[in-house]
Every structure is written in C-alpha cells, then in structure tokens.
CSV table of C-alpha atoms and ligand atoms in Angstrom, one decimal:
chain,number,residue,atom,x,y,z
A,13,MET,CA,0.7,-88.2,-85.0
A,14,HIS,CA,1.2,-87.2,-88.8
A,15,LEU,CA,-0.3,-83.7,-88.5
A,16,ALA,CA,0.4,-83.0,-91.9
A,17,ARG,CA,-2.8,-85.0,-92.9
A,18,PHE,CA,-4.8,-82.1,-91.6
A,19,PRO,CA,-5.5,-79.1,-93.6
A,20,ARG,CA,-3.3,-76.2,-92.6
A,21,ILE,CA,-2.5,-72.7,-93.8
A,22,SER,CA,0.7,-70.9,-92.9
A,23,LEU,CA,0.0,-67.7,-90.9
A,24,GLY,CA,2.8,-67.3,-88.5
A,25,HIS,CA,6.6,-67.8,-88.0
A,26,PHE,CA,7.5,-71.2,-86.8
A,27,PRO,CA,9.2,-72.7,-84.9
A,28,THR,CA,9.0,-70.0,-82.3
A,29,PRO,CA,12.4,-69.5,-80.3
A,30,LEU,CA,13.0,-71.3,-77.0
A,31,GLU,CA,15.2,-69.3,-74.9
A,32,PRO,CA,16.7,-69.1,-71.4
A,33,LEU,CA,15.7,-66.5,-69.1
A,34,ASN,CA,19.1,-66.1,-67.4
A,35,ASN,CA,18.4,-63.0,-65.3
A,36,LEU,CA,14.9,-64.1,-63.9
A,37,SER,CA,16.3,-67.7,-63.1
A,38,ALA,CA,19.2,-66.0,-61.2
A,39,LEU,CA,16.9,-63.4,-59.5
A,40,LEU,CA,14.4,-66.0,-58.2
A,41,GLY,CA,17.2,-68.6,-57.4
A,42,GLY,CA,15.0,-71.5,-58.3
A,43,PRO,CA,15.0,-73.8,-61.5
A,44,LYS,CA,16.4,-72.7,-64.7
A,45,ILE,CA,13.4,-70.8,-66.6
A,46,TRP,CA,13.0,-71.1,-70.3
A,47,VAL,CA,10.6,-69.0,-72.5
A,48,LYS,CA,8.8,-70.4,-75.5
A,49,ARG,CA,8.1,-67.4,-77.6
A,50,ASP,CA,4.7,-67.9,-78.8
A,51,ASP,CA,4.3,-64.1,-78.4
A,52,ALA,CA,6.4,-64.0,-81.4
A,53,THR,CA,4.2,-65.9,-84.0
A,54,GLY,CA,4.2,-62.9,-86.0
A,55,LEU,CA,0.6,-62.4,-86.9
A,56,ALA,CA,-0.5,-58.7,-86.1
A,57,SER,CA,1.6,-58.7,-83.0
A,58,GLY,CA,1.4,-62.4,-82.5
A,59,GLY,CA,0.1,-64.7,-79.6
A,60,ASN,CA,-1.0,-68.4,-79.3
A,61,LYS,CA,-4.2,-68.1,-81.4
A,62,THR,CA,-2.0,-68.1,-84.5
A,63,ARG,CA,-1.2,-71.7,-84.1
A,64,LYS,CA,-4.9,-72.6,-83.9
A,65,LEU,CA,-5.9,-70.5,-86.7
A,66,GLU,CA,-3.6,-72.2,-89.0
A,67,PHE,CA,-5.7,-75.2,-88.6
A,68,LEU,CA,-9.2,-73.4,-88.1
A,69,LEU,CA,-9.0,-71.1,-91.2
A,70,ALA,CA,-7.7,-74.0,-93.4
A,71,ASP,CA,-10.8,-75.8,-92.4
A,72,ALA,CA,-12.9,-72.7,-93.2
A,73,ILE,CA,-11.2,-72.4,-96.7
A,74,LYS,CA,-11.9,-76.2,-97.4
A,75,LYS,CA,-15.5,-75.6,-96.5
A,76,GLY,CA,-15.8,-72.7,-98.9
A,77,ALA,CA,-16.4,-70.0,-96.2
A,78,ASP,CA,-16.5,-66.5,-97.3
A,79,THR,CA,-16.9,-64.9,-93.8
A,80,ILE,CA,-15.4,-65.8,-90.4
A,81,ILE,CA,-17.4,-65.2,-87.2
A,82,THR,CA,-15.9,-65.3,-83.8
A,83,GLN,CA,-16.2,-63.9,-80.3
A,84,GLY,CA,-14.1,-62.9,-77.3
A,85,ALA,CA,-13.8,-60.4,-74.6
A,86,THR,CA,-13.4,-56.6,-75.3
A,87,GLN,CA,-9.7,-56.9,-75.2
A,88,SER,CA,-9.6,-60.4,-76.9
A,89,ASN,CA,-6.3,-61.6,-78.5
A,90,HIS,CA,-8.0,-64.1,-80.2
A,91,VAL,CA,-10.4,-61.9,-81.9
A,92,ARG,CA,-7.6,-59.6,-83.1
A,93,GLN,CA,-5.6,-62.7,-84.5
A,94,THR,CA,-8.6,-64.2,-86.2
A,95,ILE,CA,-9.3,-60.8,-88.1
A,96,ALA,CA,-5.7,-60.6,-89.0
A,97,GLY,CA,-5.7,-64.2,-90.3
A,98,ALA,CA,-9.0,-63.7,-92.2
A,99,ALA,CA,-7.5,-60.5,-93.8
A,100,LYS,CA,-4.6,-62.2,-95.1
A,101,LEU,CA,-6.8,-64.9,-96.6
A,102,GLY,CA,-9.2,-62.4,-98.2
A,103,LEU,CA,-12.0,-63.4,-96.0
A,104,LYS,CA,-14.4,-61.1,-94.2
A,105,ALA,CA,-14.2,-61.1,-90.4
A,106,LYS,CA,-17.0,-60.4,-87.9
A,107,ALA,CA,-16.7,-60.4,-84.3
A,108,PHE,CA,-18.9,-60.2,-81.2
A,109,LEU,CA,-17.3,-58.7,-78.1
A,110,GLU,CA,-18.4,-59.4,-74.5
A,111,GLN,CA,-18.0,-56.9,-71.9
A,112,ARG,CA,-16.7,-59.1,-69.2
A,113,VAL,CA,-14.8,-56.1,-67.5
A,114,THR,CA,-16.6,-52.9,-67.1
A,115,GLN,CA,-14.7,-50.6,-64.7
A,116,PHE,CA,-11.7,-49.6,-66.9
A,117,GLY,CA,-13.0,-46.8,-69.0
A,118,ASP,CA,-12.0,-45.3,-72.3
A,119,ASP,CA,-8.6,-47.1,-73.0
A,120,TYR,CA,-9.9,-50.5,-72.2
A,121,GLN,CA,-13.0,-50.0,-74.5
A,122,HIS,CA,-11.3,-48.5,-77.4
A,123,SER,CA,-7.6,-48.9,-77.3
A,124,GLY,CA,-5.2,-51.9,-77.5
A,125,ASN,CA,-6.8,-54.9,-79.4
A,126,VAL,CA,-9.9,-53.2,-80.1
A,127,LEU,CA,-8.2,-50.4,-82.0
A,128,LEU,CA,-6.4,-53.2,-84.0
A,129,ASP,CA,-9.5,-55.1,-84.7
A,130,GLY,CA,-10.7,-52.1,-86.7
A,131,LEU,CA,-7.4,-51.3,-88.4
A,132,LEU,CA,-7.1,-55.0,-89.5
A,133,GLY,CA,-10.7,-54.6,-91.1
A,134,GLY,CA,-12.7,-56.6,-88.8
A,135,GLU,CA,-16.4,-55.6,-88.1
A,136,ILE,CA,-17.4,-55.6,-84.4
A,137,VAL,CA,-21.2,-56.7,-84.8
A,138,ALA,CA,-22.1,-56.0,-81.3
A,139,HIS,CA,-20.5,-55.4,-78.0
A,140,LEU,CA,-22.7,-57.5,-75.6
A,141,PRO,CA,-23.2,-57.5,-71.8
A,142,ASN,CA,-21.2,-59.9,-69.7
A,143,GLY,CA,-22.9,-63.3,-69.3
A,144,THR,CA,-24.4,-63.2,-73.0
A,145,ASP,CA,-24.8,-66.5,-74.7
A,146,MET,CA,-22.1,-65.6,-77.2
A,147,GLN,CA,-22.3,-69.0,-79.1
A,148,LEU,CA,-26.0,-68.5,-79.5
A,149,ALA,CA,-25.3,-64.8,-80.8
A,150,MET,CA,-22.9,-66.2,-83.3
A,151,GLU,CA,-25.3,-69.0,-84.6
A,152,GLU,CA,-28.2,-66.6,-84.9
A,153,TYR,CA,-26.1,-64.2,-86.9
A,154,ALA,CA,-24.7,-66.9,-89.1
A,155,SER,CA,-28.1,-68.0,-90.1
A,156,GLN,CA,-28.9,-64.5,-91.0
A,157,LEU,CA,-25.9,-64.2,-93.3
A,158,ARG,CA,-26.7,-67.6,-94.9
A,159,ARG,CA,-30.1,-66.3,-95.6
A,160,GLN,CA,-28.4,-63.5,-97.5
A,161,GLY,CA,-26.6,-66.1,-99.4
A,162,HIS,CA,-23.2,-66.0,-97.5
A,163,ASN,CA,-21.2,-69.1,-96.4
A,164,PRO,CA,-20.2,-68.1,-92.7
A,165,TYR,CA,-17.7,-70.3,-90.6
A,166,ILE,CA,-17.9,-69.9,-86.8
A,167,ILE,CA,-14.7,-70.0,-84.8
A,168,PRO,CA,-15.5,-70.6,-81.1
A,169,GLY,CA,-14.2,-68.4,-78.3
A,170,GLY,CA,-10.4,-68.7,-78.1
A,171,GLY,CA,-10.4,-71.1,-81.0
A,172,SER,CA,-10.8,-73.9,-78.7
A,173,ASN,CA,-12.1,-77.0,-80.4
A,174,PRO,CA,-10.4,-80.1,-81.5
A,175,ILE,CA,-9.3,-78.5,-84.9
A,176,GLY,CA,-7.8,-75.4,-83.0
A,177,ALA,CA,-6.1,-77.5,-80.3
A,178,LEU,CA,-4.0,-79.3,-83.2
A,179,GLY,CA,-2.2,-76.0,-83.4
A,180,TYR,CA,-0.8,-76.8,-79.7
A,181,VAL,CA,-0.3,-80.5,-80.7
A,182,ALA,CA,2.1,-79.0,-83.3
A,183,CYS,CA,3.6,-76.9,-80.4
A,184,ALA,CA,4.2,-80.0,-78.5
A,185,GLU,CA,6.0,-81.4,-81.3
A,186,GLU,CA,8.0,-78.3,-81.8
A,187,LEU,CA,9.1,-78.4,-78.1
A,188,LEU,CA,10.1,-81.9,-78.3
A,189,TYR,CA,12.2,-81.3,-81.5
A,190,GLN,CA,13.9,-78.1,-79.8
A,191,SER,CA,14.6,-80.1,-76.6
A,192,SER,CA,16.3,-82.8,-78.7
A,193,GLN,CA,18.4,-80.2,-80.6
A,194,GLN,CA,19.4,-78.2,-77.4
A,195,ARG,CA,19.8,-81.4,-75.4
A,196,LEU,CA,17.5,-79.8,-73.1
A,197,HIS,CA,15.5,-82.1,-70.5
A,198,ILE,CA,12.3,-80.4,-70.0
A,199,HIS,CA,10.9,-81.1,-66.5
A,200,HIS,CA,7.7,-78.9,-66.7
A,201,VAL,CA,5.7,-76.7,-69.0
A,202,VAL,CA,3.8,-73.8,-67.5
A,203,HIS,CA,1.4,-71.5,-69.2
A,204,ALA,CA,-1.7,-69.3,-68.7
A,205,SER,CA,-4.9,-71.3,-69.6
A,206,GLY,CA,-8.2,-69.8,-70.6
A,207,SER,CA,-10.6,-71.3,-73.0
A,208,THR,CA,-8.4,-74.6,-72.8
A,209,GLY,CA,-7.2,-75.2,-76.4
A,210,THR,CA,-3.6,-74.5,-75.6
A,211,GLN,CA,-3.4,-76.8,-72.6
A,212,ALA,CA,-5.6,-79.5,-74.2
A,213,GLY,CA,-3.4,-79.4,-77.4
A,214,LEU,CA,-0.1,-79.7,-75.5
A,215,VAL,CA,-1.4,-82.5,-73.2
A,216,ALA,CA,-2.9,-84.3,-76.4
A,217,GLY,CA,0.6,-83.9,-78.1
A,218,PHE,CA,2.7,-85.0,-75.2
A,219,THR,CA,0.4,-88.0,-74.4
A,220,ALA,CA,0.4,-89.1,-77.9
A,221,THR,CA,4.2,-88.9,-78.0
A,222,HIS,CA,4.5,-90.6,-74.6
A,223,SER,CA,7.0,-87.8,-73.6
A,224,GLN,CA,5.9,-87.7,-70.0
A,225,ILE,CA,6.3,-84.0,-69.8
A,226,PRO,CA,4.0,-82.6,-67.1
A,227,VAL,CA,2.0,-79.3,-68.3
A,228,LEU,CA,0.7,-76.9,-65.6
A,229,GLY,CA,-2.0,-74.6,-66.7
A,230,ILE,CA,-2.5,-71.5,-64.6
A,231,SER,CA,-6.1,-70.6,-64.9
A,232,VAL,CA,-7.1,-67.0,-65.5
A,233,ARG,CA,-10.7,-67.5,-64.8
A,234,ALA,CA,-12.4,-70.8,-63.9
A,235,PRO,CA,-11.9,-72.7,-60.7
A,236,LYS,CA,-9.5,-75.7,-60.8
A,237,GLU,CA,-12.1,-78.5,-60.9
A,238,LYS,CA,-14.1,-77.0,-63.8
A,239,GLN,CA,-10.9,-75.9,-65.7
A,240,GLU,CA,-9.4,-79.3,-65.3
A,241,GLU,CA,-12.6,-80.9,-66.4
A,242,ASN,CA,-12.8,-78.5,-69.5
A,243,VAL,CA,-9.2,-79.2,-70.4
A,244,TRP,CA,-9.6,-83.0,-70.0
A,245,GLN,CA,-12.6,-83.0,-72.4
A,246,LEU,CA,-11.1,-81.1,-75.1
A,247,ALA,CA,-7.8,-83.1,-74.8
A,248,SER,CA,-9.7,-86.2,-75.1
A,249,ARG,CA,-11.6,-85.1,-78.2
A,250,THR,CA,-8.3,-84.0,-79.6
A,251,LEU,CA,-6.8,-87.4,-79.2
A,252,ALA,CA,-9.8,-88.9,-80.7
A,253,LEU,CA,-9.4,-86.5,-83.9
A,254,LEU,CA,-5.8,-87.7,-83.9
A,255,GLY,CA,-6.9,-91.3,-84.0
A,256,VAL,CA,-5.2,-92.1,-80.6
A,257,SER,CA,-7.1,-94.6,-78.7
A,258,GLY,CA,-7.3,-95.4,-74.9
A,259,GLU,CA,-8.8,-93.0,-72.2
A,260,LEU,CA,-6.7,-90.0,-71.2
A,261,PRO,CA,-5.8,-90.4,-67.6
A,262,ARG,CA,-7.5,-87.7,-65.4
A,263,GLU,CA,-4.0,-86.9,-63.8
A,264,ALA,CA,-2.7,-85.8,-67.1
A,265,VAL,CA,-4.5,-82.5,-66.7
A,266,VAL,CA,-3.6,-80.2,-64.0
A,267,ALA,CA,-4.8,-76.7,-63.4
A,268,ASN,CA,-3.9,-74.1,-60.8
A,269,SER,CA,-6.5,-71.4,-60.1
A,270,ASP,CA,-4.7,-69.7,-57.3
A,271,TYR,CA,-3.8,-66.7,-59.3
A,272,VAL,CA,-7.1,-65.6,-60.9
A,273,GLY,CA,-7.8,-62.9,-58.2
A,274,ASP,CA,-11.0,-61.1,-58.4
A,275,GLY,CA,-11.7,-62.4,-61.9
A,276,TYR,CA,-11.1,-62.4,-65.5
A,277,GLY,CA,-9.2,-59.4,-66.8
A,278,LEU,CA,-8.7,-58.1,-63.4
A,279,PRO,CA,-4.9,-57.9,-62.7
A,280,THR,CA,-3.7,-58.7,-59.1
A,281,GLU,CA,-0.6,-57.3,-57.3
A,282,GLY,CA,1.1,-60.5,-58.3
A,283,THR,CA,0.1,-60.0,-61.9
A,284,LEU,CA,1.5,-56.4,-62.1
A,285,GLU,CA,4.8,-57.7,-60.3
A,286,ALA,CA,5.2,-60.4,-63.0
A,287,LEU,CA,4.6,-57.8,-65.7
A,288,ALA,CA,7.3,-55.6,-64.1
A,289,LEU,CA,9.8,-58.4,-63.5
A,290,PHE,CA,9.8,-59.9,-67.1
A,291,ALA,CA,9.9,-56.2,-68.6
A,292,ARG,CA,12.8,-55.0,-66.4
A,293,HIS,CA,14.9,-58.0,-66.1
A,294,GLU,CA,14.3,-59.8,-69.5
A,295,GLY,CA,12.9,-57.0,-71.7
A,296,LEU,CA,9.9,-59.1,-72.4
A,297,LEU,CA,6.3,-57.8,-72.6
A,298,LEU,CA,3.6,-60.0,-70.9
A,299,ASP,CA,-0.1,-59.1,-70.7
A,300,PRO,CA,-2.3,-58.3,-67.7
A,301,VAL,CA,-5.1,-60.8,-68.6
A,302,TYR,CA,-3.1,-64.0,-69.4
A,303,SER,CA,0.5,-64.4,-69.6
A,304,ALA,CA,1.2,-62.2,-66.5
A,305,LYS,CA,-1.2,-64.2,-64.4
A,306,GLY,CA,0.6,-67.4,-65.8
A,307,ALA,CA,4.0,-65.8,-64.9
A,308,ALA,CA,2.7,-64.8,-61.5
A,309,GLY,CA,1.8,-68.3,-60.8
A,310,LEU,CA,5.2,-69.4,-62.1
A,311,ILE,CA,7.0,-67.0,-59.7
A,312,ASP,CA,5.1,-67.7,-56.7
A,313,LEU,CA,5.4,-71.5,-57.2
A,314,ILE,CA,9.2,-70.9,-57.7
A,315,ARG,CA,9.3,-69.0,-54.3
A,316,LYS,CA,7.4,-71.7,-52.7
A,317,GLY,CA,9.9,-74.3,-53.7
A,318,PHE,CA,7.4,-76.2,-56.1
A,319,PHE,CA,10.2,-76.8,-58.5
A,320,GLN,CA,13.7,-78.4,-57.8
A,321,PRO,CA,16.6,-76.0,-58.3
A,322,ASP,CA,18.2,-78.3,-61.2
A,323,GLU,CA,15.0,-78.6,-63.1
A,324,ASN,CA,14.1,-76.9,-66.6
A,325,VAL,CA,10.8,-75.1,-66.5
A,326,VAL,CA,9.6,-73.9,-69.8
A,327,PHE,CA,7.1,-71.0,-69.6
A,328,ILE,CA,5.1,-70.6,-72.9
A,329,HIS,CA,4.6,-66.8,-73.5
A,330,THR,CA,1.3,-67.0,-75.0
A,331,GLY,CA,1.4,-63.2,-76.2
A,332,GLY,CA,-1.0,-60.5,-75.5
A,333,SER,CA,1.0,-57.4,-75.2
A,334,ALA,CA,-1.4,-55.4,-77.6
A,335,GLY,CA,-3.8,-55.5,-74.6
A,336,LEU,CA,-1.4,-53.6,-72.5
A,337,PHE,CA,-2.7,-50.3,-74.0
A,338,GLY,CA,-6.1,-51.1,-72.8
A,339,TYR,CA,-4.6,-51.1,-69.2
A,340,ARG,CA,-2.9,-47.8,-69.3
A,341,HIS,CA,-4.2,-46.1,-66.1
A,342,ILE,CA,-3.5,-49.2,-64.1
A,343,LEU,CA,-0.1,-49.6,-65.4
A,344,GLU,CA,0.8,-45.9,-65.0
A,345,GLU,CA,-0.3,-46.0,-61.3
A,346,TYR,CA,1.8,-49.2,-60.8
A,347,ILE,CA,4.9,-47.6,-62.7
A,348,SER,CA,4.6,-44.4,-60.5
A,349,HIS,CA,4.9,-46.5,-57.2
A,350,ALA,CA,7.2,-49.4,-58.5
B,29,PLP,C1,-6.2,-66.9,-75.3
B,29,PLP,C2,-5.0,-66.6,-74.6
B,29,PLP,C3,-4.5,-67.6,-73.5
B,29,PLP,C4,-5.2,-68.7,-73.2
B,29,PLP,O1,-5.1,-69.8,-74.1
B,29,PLP,P1,-6.4,-70.8,-74.2
B,29,PLP,O2,-6.0,-71.6,-75.4
B,29,PLP,O3,-7.6,-69.9,-74.4
B,29,PLP,O4,-6.4,-71.5,-73.0
B,29,PLP,C5,-3.2,-67.2,-72.9
B,29,PLP,N1,-2.6,-66.0,-73.2
B,29,PLP,C6,-2.9,-65.3,-74.1
B,29,PLP,C7,-2.3,-63.9,-74.4
B,29,PLP,C8,-4.2,-65.5,-74.8
B,29,PLP,O5,-4.7,-64.5,-75.7
C-alpha cells in the first residue's frame, strides 16, 4: 500500500498497545478478548481521531493553511483532538458544535471535551441547533475568513474523508504487524462506528492486504443499512486513493445498529453496564457515546454466542474518556445503584 507516499505529521504515540483482557474474557466465558489501545494515542487524552489527523493536518500544512475549521457534537472528541493537533502545529483552530443532545444540563454543555477545547486554545465559533447543515456553516465561515486574507482548511465531522481514513489503513497495517509479532490469529475486529472513517480505513486496509479479517462496526447513530452504505462509500473512495483497483464487495462492510438505543449520545442500560465492567474488571475507561456502546454490542454478542470460544476478538478502544465528565449526573446515579 506504501502509505509513506502520503504526507503525514506525527501527532500521537504509535504503535498503540494490543493487550489481552483476561478478566473480562474469563467473566464472559466467551472468546478471548483483546483491546487495541487507540484511547492511548496520546494527543490531549487521546482517541481515534489522532490517527486521521496525522494525515489531514499534514494535507492542511501542504496546502499552506493557517486556520483549521471543523465541527462535531457538543462533547466531540474529534473537535478536541483537532484543536490539540492544530495547537501543536501552530495553526488556529475554529470549531462549530452541534447541540445533538439537549437534556443533560451544565456538565454536558461546559465540562468534559468542551472545557478542554477552550484550554487547548480552540475557538467555538457557534453552538448550533441539532439538525443544522454543519458542512454549510463551515463553508460559509471559510469564505468569510478567505475574504479577510486567511487560508482556512476544513476538516469534515469526525475527520472522515479518504485522507482521514488513511489513518485507519495505517491501524490495519499496525494490527497485522502486531498479530505476526505476537503470533495472534485475529478472528474478528469490533469497534464503535460513527462518522465511518475508522471502519472504512480498517476495511480498506484489510482488503488491500488480503488479510480476510472481518470488521464489525457497532453503530452509535445510523440504522444498519445507512451505516453500511456510508462505510462502503468511504472505504471504496479510500481504496481508490490508495490506487487499489476492483470493486469492494458489499459484504466486506458489516454494521450492527442494535445498540444505538434512543439515539446519538444517549447511553442505554447496556452502555452503562459496559462502562462499569471495563472499569471494574480491567481498569479501563470507556466513554458513554461511542466506545461503551461498541463494548455493549461486543458483550451482548458474546453472551448470545456470536463468537466461538476459541476465537480471538480485538476490540478497538477508540477513546473518549474525556467525555465522561459531561455525563456526571448519569454516572453518579448509575454508580449509586450498581
Ligand atoms: C469519533 C469516535 C468514534 C467513531 O469513529 P468514526 O471514525 O467517526 O466512525 C468512536 N469512538 C470515539 C471515542 C470517537 O470519538
């Protein structure tokens, strides 16, 4: 694949560890669970967007950008990591936040990632209502900045375009290398899937290397059909960017939307149970929006016998623990009853 031909700037600590979750594996009595620690990428409390930003911000620098514009939900981990990456590179960072969740009060609105956005020097240009055309808001703002003589670079929500997805092509390579080193036959990769760059990059990377490792994306928002279509589109465009020819088989993309619950950013009972199990048996912090929904799917599928007991399942921990502080009251309530 020769990823080294694409501009890239080092922002994180790689390779991230691949570790066994012995306690959870024993507790659940299913397959052997491994965790790929992409929560530990190191950029301002880490997370999966760091991998994408190594390619996206390198592209911005190549194009002579002085300002980065991006968008996300109020408690966006992507916005926080983008601001941190821009700070490290001496670029201005401007973000639009979308009020996708309204019922959670002050901690959700101001603590967690939002607090870090400000500390890292990012400017929240506007906090817009749910359903706003965020791409349009960024484009109009970019035109305004251009008229003032700036050179803005727009990073889409979640950093999910073919350049950003290269970050997860790199993760696929990294996993294959670690599996060789550790003589580990990986039977499944499971992770939380949102704006699709993570899954699309992994699928593109495993497809281009003919590794035949199935990836299961646990959707945090969209219904199955829509999520699979979106992942397929981006994975196909990423393969085209890599110069890999041939149509990506539709079956290479599998999403499960059974764990979304009431919607984006709204934890279910299963989400909270997954948070507690990972915390109390492995000392690992998941997050209520993404990684714990992914883990809730993993746990439920293990209980349903979806995986064979002798299989190795790699759960990609995509990060997000900074968002826990935005969910203080829900977590306090859960802890007091659990
Ligand atoms: C953004 C995010 C995801 C989803 O990744 P996508 O590439 O947007 O699908 C998963 N987990 C966390 C913690 C995230 O911040």
